[in-house]
Short mmCIF file of C-alpha atoms in Angstrom, two decimals:
data_model
loop_
_atom_site.label_atom_id
_atom_site.label_comp_id
_atom_site.label_asym_id
_atom_site.label_seq_id
_atom_site.Cartn_x
_atom_site.Cartn_y
_atom_site.Cartn_z
CA UNK N 29 0.00 0.00 0.00
CA UNK N 30 1.37 3.41 -0.94
CA UNK N 31 2.19 6.08 1.61
CA UNK N 32 1.91 9.74 0.68
CA UNK N 33 3.81 12.96 1.38
CA UNK N 34 2.60 16.44 0.47
CA UNK N 35 5.19 18.99 -0.63
CA UNK N 36 4.47 22.71 -1.03
CA UNK N 37 6.80 24.75 -3.26
CA UNK N 38 7.65 28.45 -3.49
CA UNK N 39 6.98 29.90 -0.07
CA UNK N 40 8.65 33.31 0.03
CA UNK N 41 8.29 36.85 1.30
CA UNK N 42 6.37 37.49 -1.93
CA UNK N 43 3.64 34.85 -2.34
CA UNK N 44 -0.12 34.53 -2.70
CA UNK N 45 -1.01 34.76 0.98
CA UNK N 46 -4.72 33.99 0.46
CA UNK N 47 -3.98 30.73 -1.35
CA UNK N 48 -1.33 29.70 1.16
CA UNK N 49 -3.77 30.36 4.01
CA UNK N 50 -6.40 28.31 2.20
CA UNK N 51 -3.97 25.40 1.78
CA UNK N 52 -2.99 25.63 5.46
CA UNK N 53 -6.62 25.49 6.63
CA UNK N 54 -7.24 22.49 4.37
CA UNK N 55 -4.20 20.57 5.61
CA UNK N 56 -4.98 21.34 9.24
CA UNK N 57 -8.48 19.96 8.67
CA UNK N 58 -7.03 16.58 7.69
CA UNK N 59 -3.98 16.76 9.98
CA UNK N 60 -1.51 16.71 7.07
CA UNK N 61 1.98 18.01 7.87
CA UNK N 62 3.73 18.90 4.60
CA UNK N 63 7.25 19.62 3.50
CA UNK N 64 7.50 23.32 2.61
CA UNK N 65 10.13 24.79 0.30
CA UNK N 66 11.18 28.31 1.27
CA UNK N 67 12.99 30.53 -1.24
CA UNK N 68 15.31 32.61 0.97
CA UNK N 69 16.01 35.46 -1.49
CA UNK N 70 13.30 35.20 -4.11
CA UNK N 71 14.00 37.19 -7.27
CA UNK N 72 11.64 35.26 -9.54
CA UNK N 73 9.97 37.88 -11.78
CA UNK N 74 6.75 35.83 -11.79
CA UNK N 75 6.41 36.36 -8.02
CA UNK N 76 7.07 40.09 -7.93
CA UNK N 77 3.35 40.72 -8.44
CA UNK N 78 2.78 39.78 -4.81
CA UNK N 79 3.38 42.36 -2.05
CA UNK N 80 6.12 41.71 0.51
CA UNK N 81 4.79 39.91 3.58
CA UNK N 82 6.64 41.45 6.54
CA UNK N 83 5.44 38.60 8.79
CA UNK N 84 6.66 35.84 6.46
CA UNK N 85 9.27 34.34 8.78
CA UNK N 86 6.75 34.41 11.64
CA UNK N 87 4.56 32.19 9.43
CA UNK N 88 7.51 29.87 8.83
CA UNK N 89 8.05 29.63 12.60
CA UNK N 90 4.36 28.81 13.07
CA UNK N 91 4.51 26.10 10.41
CA UNK N 92 7.57 24.54 11.97
CA UNK N 93 5.97 24.60 15.42
CA UNK N 94 3.02 22.66 13.93
CA UNK N 95 5.36 19.93 12.72
CA UNK N 96 5.76 21.07 9.14
CA UNK N 97 9.25 20.47 7.73
CA UNK N 98 10.92 23.56 6.27
CA UNK N 99 13.26 23.01 3.31
CA UNK N 100 15.76 25.21 1.49
CA UNK N 101 14.23 25.69 -1.97
CA UNK N 102 17.16 27.04 -3.94
CA UNK N 103 18.40 30.57 -3.32
CA UNK N 104 16.75 33.12 -5.64
CA UNK N 105 14.54 30.91 -7.89
CA UNK N 106 16.00 32.45 -11.04
CA UNK N 107 16.99 30.10 -13.86
CA UNK N 108 20.46 30.59 -15.32
CA UNK N 109 20.89 27.50 -17.54
CA UNK N 110 18.93 25.14 -19.78
CA UNK N 111 20.40 22.09 -18.06
CA UNK N 112 18.44 19.20 -16.54
CA UNK N 113 21.26 17.80 -14.43
CA UNK N 114 20.89 14.40 -12.79
CA UNK N 115 17.11 14.77 -12.43
CA UNK N 116 16.08 16.20 -15.83
CA UNK N 117 12.40 16.79 -15.11
CA UNK N 118 12.80 20.17 -16.84
CA UNK N 119 15.37 21.81 -19.09
CA UNK N 120 15.98 24.85 -16.91
CA UNK N 121 17.85 25.27 -13.68
CA UNK N 122 19.10 27.64 -11.03
CA UNK N 123 21.85 25.13 -10.19
CA UNK N 124 22.60 22.48 -12.83
CA UNK N 125 25.39 23.54 -15.16
CA UNK N 126 26.92 26.34 -13.11
CA UNK N 127 30.26 26.07 -11.31
CA UNK N 128 30.79 24.49 -7.92
CA UNK N 129 31.89 27.81 -6.43
CA UNK N 130 28.77 29.57 -7.69
CA UNK N 131 26.61 26.83 -6.24
CA UNK N 132 28.44 26.93 -2.91
CA UNK N 133 27.83 30.68 -2.72
CA UNK N 134 24.10 30.15 -3.33
CA UNK N 135 23.90 27.46 -0.64
CA UNK N 136 25.93 29.49 1.87
CA UNK N 137 23.82 32.60 1.27
CA UNK N 138 20.54 30.71 1.50
CA UNK N 139 21.51 28.92 4.71
CA UNK N 140 22.69 32.23 6.20
CA UNK N 141 19.26 33.79 5.66
CA UNK N 142 17.57 30.75 7.19
CA UNK N 143 19.83 30.88 10.25
CA UNK N 144 19.33 34.62 10.69
CA UNK N 145 15.63 33.81 10.99
CA UNK N 146 16.08 30.94 13.46
CA UNK N 147 16.18 27.93 11.14
CA UNK N 148 18.88 25.45 10.15
CA UNK N 149 17.54 23.62 7.08
CA UNK N 150 18.00 19.85 6.92
CA UNK N 151 16.25 19.31 3.57
CA UNK N 152 16.83 20.77 0.10
CA UNK N 153 15.05 20.77 -3.22
CA UNK N 154 15.92 22.79 -6.29
CA UNK N 155 13.63 24.97 -8.41
CA UNK N 156 12.22 22.92 -11.31
CA UNK N 157 13.70 19.79 -9.66
CA UNK N 158 17.01 20.28 -11.48
CA UNK N 159 20.43 19.99 -9.88
CA UNK N 160 23.72 18.23 -10.51
CA UNK N 161 26.60 16.61 -8.62
CA UNK N 162 28.09 20.02 -7.85
CA UNK N 163 24.86 20.91 -6.04
CA UNK N 164 25.32 17.87 -3.85
CA UNK N 165 28.96 18.77 -3.17
CA UNK N 166 27.93 22.32 -2.26
CA UNK N 167 25.26 21.06 0.14
CA UNK N 168 27.69 18.68 1.83
CA UNK N 169 30.43 21.29 2.18
CA UNK N 170 28.40 24.39 3.07
CA UNK N 171 25.33 23.16 4.96
CA UNK N 172 24.06 20.50 7.34
CA UNK N 173 21.65 19.28 4.67
CA UNK N 174 21.82 15.56 3.91
CA UNK N 175 18.31 15.01 2.53
CA UNK N 176 16.97 15.95 -0.89
CA UNK N 177 13.30 15.81 -1.88
CA UNK N 178 13.44 14.76 -5.53
CA UNK N 179 14.20 12.05 -8.10
CA UNK N 180 12.07 9.07 -9.07
CA UNK N 181 12.20 5.84 -7.05
CA UNK N 182 9.96 3.42 -5.20
CA UNK N 183 11.02 4.76 -1.79
CA UNK N 184 13.86 6.64 -0.11
CA UNK N 185 17.43 5.67 -0.92
CA UNK N 186 21.03 6.75 -0.33
CA UNK N 187 23.41 7.98 -3.03
CA UNK N 188 26.35 10.42 -3.14
CA UNK N 189 26.24 10.51 0.66
CA UNK N 190 22.71 11.95 0.53
CA UNK N 191 19.28 10.54 1.28
CA UNK N 192 16.83 11.05 -1.57
CA UNK N 193 13.13 11.07 -0.76
CA UNK N 194 11.49 10.60 -4.18
CA UNK N 195 9.04 13.09 -5.66
CA UNK N 196 6.96 11.72 -8.51
CA UNK N 197 3.82 13.77 -9.17
CA UNK N 198 2.50 17.31 -9.44
CA UNK N 199 -1.01 16.28 -8.40
CA UNK N 200 -2.67 13.75 -6.12
CA UNK N 201 -3.35 10.41 -7.80
CA UNK N 202 -2.74 6.70 -7.42
CA UNK N 203 0.76 5.64 -8.47
CA UNK N 204 2.69 2.32 -8.30
CA UNK N 205 5.23 3.53 -5.70
CA UNK N 206 5.68 2.56 -2.06
CA UNK N 207 6.27 6.22 -1.11
CA UNK N 208 4.78 9.01 -3.23
CA UNK N 209 5.45 12.74 -2.86
CA UNK N 210 2.89 15.07 -4.42
CA UNK N 211 4.30 18.50 -5.26
CA UNK N 212 1.95 21.50 -5.19
CA UNK N 213 2.55 25.19 -5.89
CA UNK N 214 -0.06 27.08 -3.83
CA UNK N 215 0.65 30.37 -5.63
CA UNK N 216 -0.74 28.97 -8.89
CA UNK N 217 -3.46 26.62 -7.63
CA UNK N 218 -6.94 27.08 -9.09
CA UNK N 219 -10.40 26.02 -7.90
CA UNK N 220 -10.13 22.64 -9.61
CA UNK N 221 -6.80 21.97 -7.89
CA UNK N 222 -8.30 22.70 -4.48
CA UNK N 223 -11.36 20.56 -5.21
CA UNK N 224 -9.35 17.53 -6.36
CA UNK N 225 -6.87 17.85 -3.51
CA UNK N 226 -9.58 17.93 -0.86
CA UNK N 227 -11.45 15.02 -2.45
CA UNK N 228 -8.26 12.95 -2.38
CA UNK N 229 -7.52 13.96 1.22
CA UNK N 230 -11.05 13.02 2.26
CA UNK N 231 -10.54 9.52 0.88
CA UNK N 232 -6.85 9.00 1.67
CA UNK N 233 -5.80 11.23 4.58
CA UNK N 234 -4.81 8.22 6.72
CA UNK N 235 -2.20 7.26 4.12
CA UNK N 236 -0.29 10.53 4.46
CA UNK N 237 2.89 10.49 6.51
CA UNK N 238 5.26 13.16 7.74
CA UNK N 239 8.30 13.86 5.62
CA UNK N 240 11.11 11.53 6.85
CA UNK N 241 14.06 13.38 8.34
CA UNK N 242 16.20 10.34 9.11
CA UNK N 243 18.97 9.07 6.86
CA UNK N 244 18.33 6.04 4.67
CA UNK N 245 20.91 3.29 4.18
CA UNK N 246 18.96 1.72 1.31
CA UNK N 247 20.56 1.72 -2.15
CA UNK N 248 18.63 2.13 -5.40
CA UNK N 249 17.22 -1.20 -6.55
CA UNK N 250 16.70 -2.60 -10.03
CA UNK N 251 13.01 -1.79 -9.61
CA UNK N 252 13.86 1.84 -8.76
CA UNK N 253 15.95 2.14 -11.91
CA UNK N 254 13.20 0.59 -14.01
CA UNK N 255 10.62 3.01 -12.61
CA UNK N 256 12.96 5.91 -13.29
CA UNK N 257 13.53 4.78 -16.87
CA UNK N 258 9.80 4.38 -17.48
CA UNK N 259 9.02 7.76 -15.90
CA UNK N 260 11.42 9.71 -18.09
CA UNK N 261 10.53 7.74 -21.22
CA UNK N 262 6.89 8.65 -20.71
CA UNK N 263 7.71 12.26 -19.86
CA UNK N 264 9.84 12.66 -22.96
#
């Protein structure tokens, strides 16, 4: 039987507060504790339409106190390459394809902002899911992060000295994985998204688990590699 994780992307000082509040009320209703990706220095032009929320980090503190896991979601959420890296879900990246030193500076700067606001991130995921081996080196050398939410697999595994918690879908649905992470972007959710999410939570809320923060010793299996191959073949 599958277990589910909910991941929320693109929390930042500029975000759609009404939609984020609506998601929070919905998740509290079904006692779902998500993984939340915070952009520490968001410069994404698509998010500049939202006013600055001066109480943003107070919200992050409140989420963490409720048991939500707060992740480092890149640094500025601005794409600088057309690379897919080692998880080529998209052909654009803030990280994949740039130098190790540039990536280390992004990680250092992002972690610094987190720490200035009372957080020491233990989980990372990149904008558009794209990163490379230099990203992993930068995380290992300039942060305490040893867990990444991304890649396709049946369940969590260890590689490159990191634990990968797979993320396989951008919407709630039944999938043939032991552990499934659904990735939502509250800023761009519409009425249909909210309706389908709540219907799924009504029927499956007992199957949702908290994001795992412990290290995994499991290696990728043949089945994991087959699922990954099928996923990208279908996506392409």
